[in-house]
mmCIF file of N, CA and C in Angstrom:
data_model
loop_
_atom_site.group_PDB
_atom_site.id
_atom_site.type_symbol
_atom_site.label_atom_id
_atom_site.label_comp_id
_atom_site.label_asym_id
_atom_site.label_seq_id
_atom_site.Cartn_x
_atom_site.Cartn_y
_atom_site.Cartn_z
ATOM 1 N N MET Q 1 100.250 -151.186 137.971
ATOM 2 C CA MET Q 1 98.938 -150.688 137.629
ATOM 3 C C MET Q 1 97.946 -151.851 137.594
ATOM 4 N N LYS Q 2 96.804 -151.640 138.200
ATOM 5 C CA LYS Q 2 95.774 -152.679 138.256
ATOM 6 C C LYS Q 2 95.153 -152.887 136.884
ATOM 7 N N LYS Q 3 94.867 -154.142 136.582
ATOM 8 C CA LYS Q 3 94.205 -154.476 135.316
ATOM 9 C C LYS Q 3 92.694 -154.468 135.469
ATOM 10 N N GLU Q 4 92.232 -154.513 136.699
ATOM 11 C CA GLU Q 4 90.796 -154.510 136.962
ATOM 12 C C GLU Q 4 90.509 -153.544 138.088
ATOM 13 N N GLN Q 5 89.290 -153.064 138.102
ATOM 14 C CA GLN Q 5 88.857 -152.151 139.159
ATOM 15 C C GLN Q 5 87.431 -152.500 139.540
ATOM 16 N N MET Q 6 87.147 -152.453 140.804
ATOM 17 C CA MET Q 6 85.809 -152.752 141.308
ATOM 18 C C MET Q 6 84.897 -151.565 141.021
ATOM 19 N N VAL Q 7 83.703 -151.852 140.499
ATOM 20 C CA VAL Q 7 82.693 -150.829 140.223
ATOM 21 C C VAL Q 7 81.389 -151.311 140.838
ATOM 22 N N GLY Q 8 80.765 -150.466 141.603
ATOM 23 C CA GLY Q 8 79.494 -150.838 142.225
ATOM 24 C C GLY Q 8 78.385 -149.915 141.752
ATOM 25 N N THR Q 9 77.186 -150.458 141.697
ATOM 26 C CA THR Q 9 76.027 -149.651 141.306
ATOM 27 C C THR Q 9 74.764 -150.261 141.889
ATOM 28 N N ARG Q 10 73.779 -149.423 142.067
ATOM 29 C CA ARG Q 10 72.475 -149.901 142.509
ATOM 30 C C ARG Q 10 71.616 -150.118 141.268
ATOM 31 N N LEU Q 11 70.911 -151.244 141.266
ATOM 32 C CA LEU Q 11 70.070 -151.593 140.115
ATOM 33 C C LEU Q 11 68.630 -151.785 140.552
ATOM 34 N N PRO Q 12 67.698 -151.408 139.703
ATOM 35 C CA PRO Q 12 66.291 -151.712 140.002
ATOM 36 C C PRO Q 12 66.091 -153.224 140.075
ATOM 37 N N LEU Q 13 65.142 -153.628 140.879
ATOM 38 C CA LEU Q 13 64.879 -155.056 141.094
ATOM 39 C C LEU Q 13 64.621 -155.790 139.781
ATOM 40 N N GLU Q 14 63.937 -155.143 138.860
ATOM 41 C CA GLU Q 14 63.647 -155.792 137.577
ATOM 42 C C GLU Q 14 64.929 -156.134 136.807
ATOM 43 N N LEU Q 15 65.901 -155.218 136.821
ATOM 44 C CA LEU Q 15 67.177 -155.514 136.158
ATOM 45 C C LEU Q 15 67.908 -156.659 136.850
ATOM 46 N N VAL Q 16 67.826 -156.709 138.159
ATOM 47 C CA VAL Q 16 68.468 -157.801 138.904
ATOM 48 C C VAL Q 16 67.814 -159.127 138.513
ATOM 49 N N ARG Q 17 66.515 -159.132 138.376
ATOM 50 C CA ARG Q 17 65.826 -160.369 137.962
ATOM 51 C C ARG Q 17 66.256 -160.781 136.551
ATOM 52 N N GLU Q 18 66.388 -159.797 135.675
ATOM 53 C CA GLU Q 18 66.844 -160.090 134.309
ATOM 54 C C GLU Q 18 68.268 -160.662 134.333
ATOM 55 N N LEU Q 19 69.125 -160.077 135.166
ATOM 56 C CA LEU Q 19 70.492 -160.605 135.312
ATOM 57 C C LEU Q 19 70.464 -162.045 135.804
ATOM 58 N N GLU Q 20 69.635 -162.310 136.783
ATOM 59 C CA GLU Q 20 69.529 -163.678 137.322
ATOM 60 C C GLU Q 20 69.073 -164.664 136.244
ATOM 61 N N LEU Q 21 68.139 -164.245 135.408
ATOM 62 C CA LEU Q 21 67.693 -165.092 134.307
ATOM 63 C C LEU Q 21 68.859 -165.412 133.379
ATOM 64 N N ILE Q 22 69.600 -164.396 133.006
ATOM 65 C CA ILE Q 22 70.751 -164.595 132.100
ATOM 66 C C ILE Q 22 71.787 -165.472 132.763
ATOM 67 N N GLU Q 23 72.047 -165.248 134.052
ATOM 68 C CA GLU Q 23 73.023 -166.069 134.776
ATOM 69 C C GLU Q 23 72.621 -167.538 134.754
ATOM 70 N N ASN Q 24 71.342 -167.798 134.961
ATOM 71 C CA ASN Q 24 70.864 -169.188 134.958
ATOM 72 C C ASN Q 24 70.990 -169.811 133.571
ATOM 73 N N VAL Q 25 70.586 -169.084 132.556
ATOM 74 C CA VAL Q 25 70.653 -169.611 131.193
ATOM 75 C C VAL Q 25 72.118 -169.828 130.766
ATOM 76 N N GLU Q 26 72.948 -168.845 131.050
ATOM 77 C CA GLU Q 26 74.363 -168.918 130.645
ATOM 78 C C GLU Q 26 75.212 -169.732 131.616
ATOM 79 N N GLN Q 27 74.653 -170.065 132.742
ATOM 80 C CA GLN Q 27 75.375 -170.771 133.810
ATOM 81 C C GLN Q 27 76.675 -170.045 134.147
ATOM 82 N N SER Q 28 76.520 -168.760 134.449
ATOM 83 C CA SER Q 28 77.680 -167.949 134.814
ATOM 84 C C SER Q 28 77.378 -167.159 136.070
ATOM 85 N N ASP Q 29 78.433 -166.650 136.688
ATOM 86 C CA ASP Q 29 78.254 -165.865 137.899
ATOM 87 C C ASP Q 29 77.903 -164.417 137.552
ATOM 88 N N ARG Q 30 77.516 -163.672 138.547
ATOM 89 C CA ARG Q 30 77.059 -162.289 138.358
ATOM 90 C C ARG Q 30 78.141 -161.427 137.712
ATOM 91 N N SER Q 31 79.356 -161.489 138.217
ATOM 92 C CA SER Q 31 80.431 -160.640 137.687
ATOM 93 C C SER Q 31 80.690 -160.913 136.205
ATOM 94 N N THR Q 32 80.741 -162.163 135.844
ATOM 95 C CA THR Q 32 80.981 -162.539 134.444
ATOM 96 C C THR Q 32 79.833 -162.044 133.566
ATOM 97 N N THR Q 33 78.628 -162.218 134.037
ATOM 98 C CA THR Q 33 77.450 -161.806 133.271
ATOM 99 C C THR Q 33 77.442 -160.291 133.076
ATOM 100 N N VAL Q 34 77.692 -159.547 134.129
ATOM 101 C CA VAL Q 34 77.700 -158.084 134.042
ATOM 102 C C VAL Q 34 78.820 -157.616 133.136
ATOM 103 N N ARG Q 35 80.017 -158.202 133.261
ATOM 104 C CA ARG Q 35 81.138 -157.811 132.389
ATOM 105 C C ARG Q 35 80.807 -158.060 130.934
ATOM 106 N N ARG Q 36 80.236 -159.222 130.637
ATOM 107 C CA ARG Q 36 79.903 -159.570 129.247
ATOM 108 C C ARG Q 36 78.849 -158.600 128.675
ATOM 109 N N LEU Q 37 77.808 -158.339 129.445
ATOM 110 C CA LEU Q 37 76.753 -157.429 128.973
ATOM 111 C C LEU Q 37 77.262 -155.999 128.837
ATOM 112 N N LEU Q 38 78.063 -155.565 129.785
ATOM 113 C CA LEU Q 38 78.612 -154.206 129.722
ATOM 114 C C LEU Q 38 79.565 -154.056 128.543
ATOM 115 N N SER Q 39 80.339 -155.069 128.288
ATOM 116 C CA SER Q 39 81.248 -155.033 127.138
ATOM 117 C C SER Q 39 80.481 -154.895 125.825
ATOM 118 N N LYS Q 40 79.398 -155.682 125.691
ATOM 119 C CA LYS Q 40 78.572 -155.588 124.488
ATOM 120 C C LYS Q 40 77.919 -154.210 124.359
ATOM 121 N N ALA Q 41 77.442 -153.688 125.470
ATOM 122 C CA ALA Q 41 76.786 -152.369 125.451
ATOM 123 C C ALA Q 41 77.762 -151.271 125.074
ATOM 124 N N ILE Q 42 78.978 -151.341 125.577
ATOM 125 C CA ILE Q 42 79.995 -150.342 125.244
ATOM 126 C C ILE Q 42 80.362 -150.438 123.775
ATOM 127 N N ARG Q 43 80.518 -151.644 123.279
ATOM 128 C CA ARG Q 43 80.836 -151.827 121.854
ATOM 129 C C ARG Q 43 79.733 -151.238 120.977
ATOM 130 N N GLN Q 44 78.488 -151.496 121.345
ATOM 131 C CA GLN Q 44 77.343 -150.973 120.591
ATOM 132 C C GLN Q 44 77.308 -149.445 120.658
ATOM 133 N N TRP Q 45 77.565 -148.898 121.822
ATOM 134 C CA TRP Q 45 77.581 -147.443 121.977
ATOM 135 C C TRP Q 45 78.644 -146.818 121.086
ATOM 136 N N LYS Q 46 79.838 -147.424 121.068
ATOM 137 C CA LYS Q 46 80.913 -146.903 120.233
ATOM 138 C C LYS Q 46 80.520 -146.916 118.766
ATOM 139 N N LEU Q 47 79.944 -148.027 118.302
ATOM 140 C CA LEU Q 47 79.502 -148.096 116.907
ATOM 141 C C LEU Q 47 78.517 -146.979 116.592
ATOM 142 N N GLU Q 48 77.512 -146.824 117.449
ATOM 143 C CA GLU Q 48 76.498 -145.792 117.210
ATOM 144 C C GLU Q 48 77.097 -144.390 117.247
ATOM 145 N N HIS Q 49 77.966 -144.140 118.207
ATOM 146 C CA HIS Q 49 78.568 -142.824 118.371
ATOM 147 C C HIS Q 49 79.456 -142.459 117.179
ATOM 148 N N TYR Q 50 80.350 -143.373 116.816
ATOM 149 C CA TYR Q 50 81.302 -143.044 115.758
ATOM 150 C C TYR Q 50 80.669 -143.054 114.371
ATOM 151 N N VAL Q 51 79.637 -143.867 114.153
ATOM 152 C CA VAL Q 51 78.955 -143.809 112.868
ATOM 153 C C VAL Q 51 78.157 -142.509 112.760
ATOM 154 N N ARG Q 52 77.664 -142.007 113.891
ATOM 155 C CA ARG Q 52 76.970 -140.718 113.892
ATOM 156 C C ARG Q 52 77.942 -139.591 113.550
ATOM 157 N N LEU Q 53 79.150 -139.641 114.137
ATOM 158 C CA LEU Q 53 80.167 -138.619 113.807
ATOM 159 C C LEU Q 53 80.563 -138.701 112.343
ATOM 160 N N TYR Q 54 80.671 -139.910 111.821
ATOM 161 C CA TYR Q 54 80.967 -140.089 110.389
ATOM 162 C C TYR Q 54 79.836 -139.502 109.555
ATOM 163 N N GLY Q 55 78.605 -139.811 109.899
ATOM 164 C CA GLY Q 55 77.440 -139.298 109.168
ATOM 165 C C GLY Q 55 77.353 -137.786 109.204
ATOM 166 N N ASP Q 56 77.841 -137.171 110.283
ATOM 167 C CA ASP Q 56 77.850 -135.718 110.401
ATOM 168 C C ASP Q 56 79.035 -135.074 109.683
ATOM 169 N N GLY Q 57 79.894 -135.928 109.094
ATOM 170 C CA GLY Q 57 81.055 -135.414 108.372
ATOM 171 C C GLY Q 57 82.196 -134.992 109.271
ATOM 172 N N LYS Q 58 82.185 -135.426 110.519
ATOM 173 C CA LYS Q 58 83.237 -135.034 111.468
ATOM 174 C C LYS Q 58 84.414 -136.000 111.466
ATOM 175 N N LEU Q 59 84.210 -137.206 110.949
ATOM 176 C CA LEU Q 59 85.263 -138.221 110.900
ATOM 177 C C LEU Q 59 85.212 -138.937 109.562
ATOM 178 N N THR Q 60 86.345 -139.437 109.138
ATOM 179 C CA THR Q 60 86.347 -140.323 107.977
ATOM 180 C C THR Q 60 85.837 -141.681 108.438
ATOM 181 N N LEU Q 61 85.460 -142.496 107.493
ATOM 182 C CA LEU Q 61 84.982 -143.832 107.833
ATOM 183 C C LEU Q 61 86.092 -144.645 108.492
ATOM 184 N N ALA Q 62 87.307 -144.509 107.969
ATOM 185 C CA ALA Q 62 88.449 -145.245 108.539
ATOM 186 C C ALA Q 62 88.696 -144.825 109.977
ATOM 187 N N ARG Q 63 88.637 -143.545 110.245
ATOM 188 C CA ARG Q 63 88.848 -143.029 111.606
ATOM 189 C C ARG Q 63 87.719 -143.491 112.527
ATOM 190 N N ALA Q 64 86.493 -143.456 112.046
ATOM 191 C CA ALA Q 64 85.348 -143.918 112.848
ATOM 192 C C ALA Q 64 85.525 -145.392 113.207
ATOM 193 N N ALA Q 65 85.962 -146.193 112.245
ATOM 194 C CA ALA Q 65 86.194 -147.627 112.502
ATOM 195 C C ALA Q 65 87.281 -147.813 113.532
ATOM 196 N N ARG Q 66 88.390 -147.088 113.358
ATOM 197 C CA ARG Q 66 89.518 -147.224 114.287
ATOM 198 C C ARG Q 66 89.097 -146.827 115.705
ATOM 199 N N ASP Q 67 88.425 -145.691 115.832
ATOM 200 C CA ASP Q 67 88.024 -145.218 117.157
ATOM 201 C C ASP Q 67 86.980 -146.125 117.798
ATOM 202 N N ALA Q 68 86.160 -146.764 116.991
ATOM 203 C CA ALA Q 68 85.158 -147.700 117.520
ATOM 204 C C ALA Q 68 85.757 -149.067 117.828
ATOM 205 N N GLY Q 69 86.972 -149.305 117.327
ATOM 206 C CA GLY Q 69 87.626 -150.578 117.582
ATOM 207 C C GLY Q 69 87.115 -151.717 116.725
ATOM 208 N N VAL Q 70 86.656 -151.375 115.505
ATOM 209 C CA VAL Q 70 86.172 -152.403 114.574
ATOM 210 C C VAL Q 70 86.903 -152.272 113.246
ATOM 211 N N SER Q 71 86.737 -153.256 112.388
ATOM 212 C CA SER Q 71 87.363 -153.190 111.077
ATOM 213 C C SER Q 71 86.619 -152.182 110.193
ATOM 214 N N LEU Q 72 87.297 -151.742 109.164
ATOM 215 C CA LEU Q 72 86.675 -150.820 108.218
ATOM 216 C C LEU Q 72 85.446 -151.469 107.598
ATOM 217 N N TRP Q 73 85.538 -152.737 107.242
ATOM 218 C CA TRP Q 73 84.416 -153.455 106.637
ATOM 219 C C TRP Q 73 83.224 -153.511 107.579
ATOM 220 N N GLU Q 74 83.501 -153.768 108.849
ATOM 221 C CA GLU Q 74 82.422 -153.842 109.822
ATOM 222 C C GLU Q 74 81.731 -152.481 109.973
ATOM 223 N N MET Q 75 82.536 -151.412 109.982
ATOM 224 C CA MET Q 75 81.956 -150.068 110.093
ATOM 225 C C MET Q 75 81.150 -149.723 108.845
ATOM 226 N N MET Q 76 81.629 -150.156 107.688
ATOM 227 C CA MET Q 76 80.895 -149.916 106.444
ATOM 228 C C MET Q 76 79.548 -150.622 106.498
ATOM 229 N N ASP Q 77 79.546 -151.866 106.941
ATOM 230 C CA ASP Q 77 78.302 -152.631 107.057
ATOM 231 C C ASP Q 77 77.348 -151.979 108.047
ATOM 232 N N TYR Q 78 77.897 -151.529 109.164
ATOM 233 C CA TYR Q 78 77.066 -150.909 110.189
ATOM 234 C C TYR Q 78 76.457 -149.606 109.665
ATOM 235 N N ALA Q 79 77.260 -148.784 109.005
ATOM 236 C CA ALA Q 79 76.770 -147.519 108.450
ATOM 237 C C ALA Q 79 75.692 -147.793 107.391
ATOM 238 N N ARG Q 80 75.928 -148.785 106.555
ATOM 239 C CA ARG Q 80 74.955 -149.135 105.518
ATOM 240 C C ARG Q 80 73.646 -149.598 106.147
ATOM 241 N N ALA Q 81 73.733 -150.432 107.172
ATOM 242 C CA ALA Q 81 72.530 -150.937 107.832
ATOM 243 C C ALA Q 81 71.741 -149.809 108.494
ATOM 244 N N ARG Q 82 72.451 -148.785 108.948
ATOM 245 C CA ARG Q 82 71.783 -147.639 109.588
ATOM 246 C C ARG Q 82 71.418 -146.554 108.572
ATOM 247 N N LYS Q 83 71.663 -146.859 107.306
ATOM 248 C CA LYS Q 83 71.343 -145.935 106.205
ATOM 249 C C LYS Q 83 72.014 -144.569 106.377
ATOM 250 N N VAL Q 84 73.270 -144.602 106.843
ATOM 251 C CA VAL Q 84 74.056 -143.378 106.979
ATOM 252 C C VAL Q 84 74.592 -143.019 105.603
ATOM 253 N N PRO Q 85 74.346 -141.804 105.118
ATOM 254 C CA PRO Q 85 74.817 -141.428 103.790
ATOM 255 C C PRO Q 85 76.350 -141.474 103.700
ATOM 256 N N VAL Q 86 76.826 -141.895 102.570
ATOM 257 C CA VAL Q 86 78.269 -141.974 102.334
ATOM 258 C C VAL Q 86 78.848 -140.567 102.284
ATOM 259 N N GLN Q 87 79.946 -140.376 102.987
ATOM 260 C CA GLN Q 87 80.613 -139.081 103.019
ATOM 261 C C GLN Q 87 81.782 -139.125 102.016
ATOM 262 N N TYR Q 88 81.436 -139.199 100.752
ATOM 263 C CA TYR Q 88 82.440 -139.341 99.700
ATOM 264 C C TYR Q 88 81.916 -138.570 98.498
ATOM 265 N N ASP Q 89 82.626 -137.520 98.117
ATOM 266 C CA ASP Q 89 82.130 -136.688 97.021
ATOM 267 C C ASP Q 89 83.052 -136.776 95.807
ATOM 268 N N LEU Q 90 82.749 -136.004 94.782
ATOM 269 C CA LEU Q 90 83.513 -136.009 93.536
ATOM 270 C C LEU Q 90 84.973 -135.642 93.767
ATOM 271 N N GLU Q 91 85.224 -134.699 94.636
ATOM 272 C CA GLU Q 91 86.605 -134.312 94.926
ATOM 273 C C GLU Q 91 87.390 -135.461 95.554
ATOM 274 N N ASP Q 92 86.749 -136.205 96.428
ATOM 275 C CA ASP Q 92 87.397 -137.372 97.023
ATOM 276 C C ASP Q 92 87.747 -138.396 95.952
ATOM 277 N N LEU Q 93 86.831 -138.635 95.027
ATOM 278 C CA LEU Q 93 87.067 -139.576 93.935
ATOM 279 C C LEU Q 93 88.236 -139.125 93.070
ATOM 280 N N LYS Q 94 88.263 -137.853 92.703
ATOM 281 C CA LYS Q 94 89.369 -137.326 91.891
ATOM 282 C C LYS Q 94 90.703 -137.503 92.617
ATOM 283 N N ARG Q 95 90.731 -137.193 93.879
ATOM 284 C CA ARG Q 95 91.965 -137.328 94.660
ATOM 285 C C ARG Q 95 92.399 -138.786 94.708
ATOM 286 N N ASP Q 96 91.468 -139.705 94.904
ATOM 287 C CA ASP Q 96 91.798 -141.130 94.934
ATOM 288 C C ASP Q 96 92.308 -141.610 93.569
ATOM 289 N N LEU Q 97 91.682 -141.162 92.497
ATOM 290 C CA LEU Q 97 92.134 -141.548 91.150
ATOM 291 C C LEU Q 97 93.521 -141.014 90.864
ATOM 292 N N GLU Q 98 93.825 -139.802 91.276
ATOM 293 C CA GLU Q 98 95.167 -139.245 91.096
ATOM 294 C C GLU Q 98 96.206 -140.057 91.881
ATOM 295 N N THR Q 99 95.848 -140.465 93.065
ATOM 296 C CA THR Q 99 96.756 -141.281 93.868
ATOM 297 C C THR Q 99 97.018 -142.619 93.193
ATOM 298 N N ILE Q 100 95.985 -143.213 92.667
ATOM 299 C CA ILE Q 100 96.120 -144.503 91.979
ATOM 300 C C ILE Q 100 96.987 -144.328 90.728
ATOM 301 N N GLN Q 101 96.742 -143.293 89.967
ATOM 302 C CA GLN Q 101 97.533 -143.041 88.754
ATOM 303 C C GLN Q 101 99.005 -142.837 89.089
ATOM 304 N N ARG Q 102 99.289 -142.100 90.145
ATOM 305 C CA ARG Q 102 100.690 -141.877 90.556
ATOM 306 C C ARG Q 102 101.340 -143.188 90.965
ATOM 307 N N SER Q 103 100.601 -144.024 91.680
ATOM 308 C CA SER Q 103 101.189 -145.280 92.156
ATOM 309 C C SER Q 103 101.399 -146.269 91.012
ATOM 310 N N VAL Q 104 100.529 -146.247 90.000
ATOM 311 C CA VAL Q 104 100.674 -147.131 88.841
ATOM 312 C C VAL Q 104 101.813 -146.639 87.971
ATOM 313 N N GLY Q 105 101.972 -145.323 87.863
ATOM 314 C CA GLY Q 105 103.011 -144.730 87.032
ATOM 315 C C GLY Q 105 104.410 -144.918 87.568
ATOM 316 N N GLU Q 106 104.549 -145.208 88.825
ATOM 317 C CA GLU Q 106 105.884 -145.351 89.445
ATOM 318 C C GLU Q 106 106.491 -146.681 89.206
#
């Protein structure tokens, strides 16, 4: 199985000029520059997407972090920075306290 695959796309001239600027500053070739930028964009998209699902109550914070490929702490920071309301209610707290009590009692 191939570890890489060729992907081609047409870009507006302005984006090509921006790529050239980044290539010159970073002293890197086109492929490296595009891979680096695309990787960052995908990571950002995942954070935005999964924090939105968490905010909608469709995922737990831990699941959102796992699916986005980041740590729980990083997802917490990201959600806080985006002012996403915490999806944690009184029932969740009671359940967590019961779990803690059971584990301490054992």
